[in-house]
């Protein structure tokens, strides 16, 4: 198994796809991603010129002058959309173990999932009817 | 020490350290960001236990979605410096007492546990997605259906609380 060349998956795939060792490439990718960010940040910090004028230190807001305070309470509509997203997110996650066992479970599993999705559909119709996702009041 | 043990200790240290940073930061946004690191290192523990579905769900739902909700909650509050809550000495004292009592109870409860009997089988395949799906859709199909009712109630609750009329 050649860890450094990321070829572990290919050689192991036929024998045992599901062992924890196969997550090593993901860990390596994570480390490379973090490493690049750290390298870039420290590199620019050390190499770049520092001219601290008032204009340079100002917060950048797409070129226009900064207006008002960023620390103000925001509308609860965002929260409502986010929490509804989380619920449907979890619904989709339950499809994953079903999709893996799709053939083995047959019609019985299909009906179980259909009932599960049916409840969510009722909730979705409720949300649409209540206008919870419409942005303008 | 083999690789698994080294990884376990690294992840444990990272988890405890980031969890401590979460509760010591003054700025709640930093706390949330460190909480993401805590969740991701707990996901690493799940992968070491071969519970891969749990690890993936933990990253997607907790580190992804729930943390966004946490950030929204923080942004719903007023975080200006003058709006900082007054630090009450007695409140802090009571918090230390209450937390100390909880720690005492947990330590006392864990002291009598036979740890050898509770060790998870790291080599087992019970946490894999395929096996989990088989058990979930045959043996535990009723709790699975009931969980959708729970989601329905959560939706209704969120809409009722969040929507004006």
Coordinates of C-alpha atoms in Angstrom, one line a residue:
Chain A
X1 CA 0.0 0.0 0.0
X2 CA 1.6 3.2 -1.1
X3 CA 0.3 5.8 1.3
X4 CA 2.0 8.8 -0.3
X5 CA 0.8 8.2 -3.8
X6 CA -2.8 7.9 -2.7
X7 CA -3.0 4.5 -4.3
X8 CA -4.2 2.7 -1.2
X9 CA -7.8 2.7 -2.3
X10 CA -7.1 1.0 -5.7
X11 CA -5.2 -1.9 -4.2
X12 CA -7.5 -2.4 -1.2
X13 CA -10.8 -1.9 -3.1
X14 CA -11.4 -5.4 -4.0
X15 CA -10.6 -6.9 -0.6
X16 CA -12.2 -4.6 1.9
X17 CA -13.7 -1.3 0.9
X18 CA -15.2 -0.5 4.3
X19 CA -12.3 -0.4 6.6
X20 CA -11.2 2.8 8.3
X21 CA -7.9 2.9 6.5
X22 CA -9.7 4.0 3.4
X23 CA -10.3 7.3 5.0
X24 CA -6.6 8.1 4.9
X25 CA -6.8 9.9 1.5
X26 CA -9.6 12.1 2.9
X27 CA -7.4 12.9 5.9
X28 CA -4.5 13.7 3.5
X29 CA -6.7 15.9 1.4
X30 CA -7.9 17.7 4.6
X31 CA -4.2 18.2 5.7
X32 CA -3.2 19.5 2.2
X33 CA -6.1 21.9 2.2
X34 CA -5.3 23.2 5.6
X35 CA -1.6 23.3 4.8
X36 CA -2.2 25.4 1.7
X37 CA -4.3 27.9 3.6
X38 CA -1.7 28.2 6.4
X39 CA 1.1 28.5 3.9
X40 CA -0.6 31.2 1.9
X41 CA -1.6 33.2 5.0
X42 CA 1.8 33.1 6.7
X43 CA 3.5 33.6 3.3
X44 CA 1.6 36.7 2.5
X45 CA 2.0 37.9 6.1
X46 CA 5.8 37.5 6.0
X47 CA 6.6 38.5 2.4
X48 CA 4.0 41.2 1.7
X49 CA 4.7 44.9 2.3
X50 CA 2.9 46.5 5.2
X51 CA 1.8 50.1 4.7
X52 CA -0.7 50.8 7.4
X53 CA -2.6 53.9 6.3
X54 CA -6.1 54.7 7.4
X55 CA -7.5 53.7 4.0
X56 CA -5.7 50.4 4.0
X57 CA -6.9 49.3 7.4
X58 CA -10.5 50.2 6.6
X59 CA -13.0 47.3 6.3
X60 CA -13.6 46.4 2.6
X61 CA -17.2 46.5 1.6
X62 CA -17.1 46.1 -2.1
X63 CA -15.5 49.4 -2.7
X64 CA -18.1 51.7 -1.1
X65 CA -17.7 53.3 2.3
X66 CA -18.6 51.2 5.4
X67 CA -22.2 52.0 6.5
X68 CA -23.6 51.4 9.9
X69 CA -22.8 48.6 12.4
X70 CA -22.4 44.9 11.5
X71 CA -23.5 43.7 14.9
X72 CA -27.2 44.2 14.6
X73 CA -29.8 41.6 15.0
X74 CA -30.9 40.0 11.8
X75 CA -34.3 38.9 10.5
X76 CA -35.6 35.6 11.9
X77 CA -36.6 34.6 8.3
X78 CA -33.1 33.4 7.7
X79 CA -33.3 31.1 10.7
X80 CA -36.6 29.7 9.6
X81 CA -35.2 28.8 6.2
X82 CA -32.1 27.3 7.8
X83 CA -34.0 25.1 10.3
X84 CA -36.3 23.8 7.5
X85 CA -33.2 23.1 5.4
X86 CA -31.7 21.0 8.3
X87 CA -34.9 19.0 8.6
X88 CA -34.9 18.1 4.9
X89 CA -31.2 17.5 5.0
X90 CA -31.7 14.8 7.6
X91 CA -34.5 13.3 5.4
X92 CA -32.1 13.0 2.5
X93 CA -29.5 11.4 4.8
X94 CA -31.9 8.6 5.6
X95 CA -32.1 7.8 1.8
X96 CA -28.5 6.9 1.8
X97 CA -28.7 3.6 3.8
X98 CA -31.9 2.8 1.8
X99 CA -30.2 3.4 -1.5
X100 CA -27.3 1.0 -0.6
X101 CA -29.8 -1.7 0.3
X102 CA -32.3 -0.9 -2.4
X103 CA -32.5 -4.3 -4.1
X104 CA -32.3 -6.4 -0.9
X105 CA -35.1 -4.6 0.9
X106 CA -37.6 -5.0 -1.9
X107 CA -41.2 -3.7 -1.8
X108 CA -41.3 -3.7 2.0
X109 CA -38.5 -1.3 2.3
X110 CA -39.9 0.8 -0.5
X111 CA -43.2 1.1 1.4
X112 CA -41.4 2.1 4.6
X113 CA -39.5 4.8 2.8
X114 CA -42.7 5.9 1.0
X115 CA -44.4 6.3 4.4
X116 CA -41.4 8.3 5.7
X117 CA -41.4 10.6 2.6
X118 CA -45.2 10.9 2.9
X119 CA -44.9 12.5 6.3
X120 CA -42.3 14.9 5.0
X121 CA -44.6 15.7 2.1
X122 CA -47.4 16.6 4.5
X123 CA -44.9 18.8 6.3
X124 CA -43.7 20.4 3.0
X125 CA -47.3 21.1 1.9
X126 CA -48.0 22.7 5.3
X127 CA -44.9 24.9 4.9
X128 CA -45.9 26.0 1.4
X129 CA -49.5 26.6 2.5
X130 CA -48.4 28.6 5.5
X131 CA -46.1 30.6 3.2
X132 CA -43.1 30.0 5.5
X133 CA -40.7 30.1 2.5
X134 CA -42.1 33.2 0.8
X135 CA -39.7 36.0 1.6
X136 CA -42.1 39.0 1.3
X137 CA -44.9 39.2 3.9
Chain B
X1 CA 1.7 2.1 20.2
X2 CA 0.2 1.3 16.8
X3 CA -1.3 3.8 14.4
X4 CA -4.9 3.5 15.7
X5 CA -3.7 4.3 19.3
X6 CA -1.7 7.3 18.1
X7 CA -4.7 8.6 16.1
X8 CA -7.0 8.0 19.1
X9 CA -4.8 10.0 21.5
X10 CA -4.3 12.8 18.9
X11 CA -8.0 13.0 18.3
X12 CA -8.9 12.9 22.0
X13 CA -6.4 15.6 22.8
X14 CA -7.8 17.7 19.9
X15 CA -11.4 17.1 21.0
X16 CA -10.8 18.1 24.6
X17 CA -8.6 21.1 23.7
X18 CA -11.1 22.5 21.2
X19 CA -14.0 21.9 23.6
X20 CA -12.1 23.8 26.2
X21 CA -11.5 26.6 23.8
X22 CA -15.2 26.7 22.9
X23 CA -16.1 27.6 26.5
X24 CA -13.3 30.0 27.2
X25 CA -13.7 32.3 24.1
X26 CA -15.3 35.7 24.8
X27 CA -16.6 36.0 21.2
X28 CA -19.4 33.5 20.6
X29 CA -18.6 33.3 16.9
X30 CA -15.1 31.9 17.7
X31 CA -16.8 29.5 20.1
X32 CA -18.9 28.1 17.2
X33 CA -15.9 27.8 14.9
X34 CA -14.1 25.8 17.6
X35 CA -17.2 23.7 18.1
X36 CA -16.9 22.7 14.5
X37 CA -13.4 21.4 15.1
X38 CA -14.7 19.5 18.1
X39 CA -17.4 17.8 16.0
X40 CA -15.0 16.9 13.2
X41 CA -12.6 15.3 15.7
X42 CA -15.5 13.4 17.2
X43 CA -16.2 12.2 13.6
X44 CA -12.7 11.0 13.5
X45 CA -13.4 8.9 16.6
X46 CA -16.4 7.4 14.9
X47 CA -14.3 6.4 11.9
X48 CA -11.8 4.8 14.2
X49 CA -14.7 2.8 15.7
X50 CA -15.7 1.8 12.1
X51 CA -19.1 3.7 12.5
X52 CA -18.8 5.4 9.1
X53 CA -22.4 6.4 8.6
X54 CA -22.4 8.1 12.0
X55 CA -19.2 9.9 11.1
X56 CA -20.5 11.2 7.8
X57 CA -23.9 12.2 9.3
X58 CA -22.0 14.0 12.2
X59 CA -20.0 16.0 9.7
X60 CA -23.0 16.8 7.4
X61 CA -25.7 17.5 10.0
X62 CA -23.8 18.8 13.1
X63 CA -20.7 20.4 11.7
X64 CA -22.6 21.7 8.6
X65 CA -26.2 22.4 9.3
X66 CA -26.5 22.7 13.1
X67 CA -23.5 25.0 13.3
X68 CA -25.2 27.3 10.7
X69 CA -28.2 27.4 13.1
X70 CA -25.9 28.3 16.0
X71 CA -24.4 31.1 14.0
X72 CA -27.9 32.4 13.1
X73 CA -28.9 32.3 16.8
X74 CA -25.8 34.3 17.7
X75 CA -26.6 36.8 14.9
X76 CA -30.1 37.1 16.2
X77 CA -28.8 38.4 19.5
X78 CA -27.4 41.8 20.0
X79 CA -23.7 41.5 20.3
X80 CA -22.6 45.1 20.7
X81 CA -20.1 45.7 23.5
X82 CA -22.5 47.8 25.5
X83 CA -25.1 45.0 25.4
X84 CA -22.8 42.6 27.2
X85 CA -24.6 40.9 30.1
X86 CA -23.5 42.0 33.5
X87 CA -21.1 39.6 35.1
X88 CA -22.6 38.5 38.4
X89 CA -20.1 37.2 40.9
X90 CA -22.8 35.0 42.7
X91 CA -24.0 33.7 39.3
X92 CA -20.4 32.6 38.4
X93 CA -20.0 31.0 41.9
X94 CA -23.3 29.1 41.5
X95 CA -22.2 27.9 38.0
X96 CA -19.0 26.6 39.4
X97 CA -20.8 24.7 42.2
X98 CA -23.4 23.3 39.8
X99 CA -20.7 22.2 37.2
X100 CA -18.6 20.7 40.0
X101 CA -21.5 18.7 41.3
X102 CA -22.2 17.4 37.8
X103 CA -18.6 16.4 37.3
X104 CA -18.6 14.7 40.7
X105 CA -21.7 12.7 39.8
X106 CA -20.3 11.7 36.4
X107 CA -17.0 10.6 37.9
X108 CA -18.7 8.7 40.7
X109 CA -20.9 6.9 38.1
X110 CA -18.1 6.1 35.8
X111 CA -15.9 4.8 38.6
X112 CA -18.0 1.7 39.1
X113 CA -18.4 0.9 35.4
X114 CA -16.7 -2.2 34.3
X115 CA -14.7 -0.7 31.4
X116 CA -13.5 -4.0 30.0
X117 CA -17.1 -5.1 29.3
X118 CA -18.0 -1.8 27.6
X119 CA -15.2 -1.7 25.0
X120 CA -16.6 -1.3 21.5
X121 CA -15.7 -3.8 19.0
X122 CA -13.6 -1.8 16.6
X123 CA -13.3 -4.6 14.1
X124 CA -17.1 -5.2 13.8
X125 CA -19.1 -4.1 10.7
X126 CA -22.2 -3.1 12.6
X127 CA -21.6 0.7 11.9
X128 CA -21.3 0.3 8.1
X129 CA -24.0 1.9 6.0
X130 CA -25.1 -1.3 4.4
X131 CA -25.7 -3.2 7.7
X132 CA -27.2 -0.2 9.3
X133 CA -29.7 0.2 6.4
X134 CA -30.7 -3.5 6.7
X135 CA -31.4 -3.2 10.4
X136 CA -33.1 0.2 10.1
X137 CA -35.5 -0.8 7.4
X138 CA -36.4 -4.3 8.7
X139 CA -36.1 -4.6 12.5
X140 CA -36.4 -0.9 13.4
X141 CA -38.8 0.2 10.7
X142 CA -41.4 1.5 13.2
X143 CA -39.1 3.9 15.1
X144 CA -37.9 5.0 11.7
X145 CA -41.5 5.9 10.7
X146 CA -42.1 7.6 14.0
X147 CA -39.0 9.7 13.6
X148 CA -40.7 11.2 10.5
X149 CA -43.6 12.3 12.8
X150 CA -41.0 13.9 15.0
X151 CA -39.6 15.8 12.0
X152 CA -43.2 16.8 11.1
X153 CA -43.7 18.3 14.6
X154 CA -40.4 20.1 14.3
X155 CA -41.4 21.6 11.0
X156 CA -44.8 22.7 12.5
X157 CA -43.1 24.1 15.6
X158 CA -40.5 26.1 13.6
X159 CA -43.2 27.6 11.3
X160 CA -45.5 28.4 14.2
X161 CA -42.7 30.1 16.2
X162 CA -40.9 31.8 13.3
X163 CA -43.9 33.0 11.3
X164 CA -45.9 35.9 12.5
X165 CA -49.4 34.9 11.4

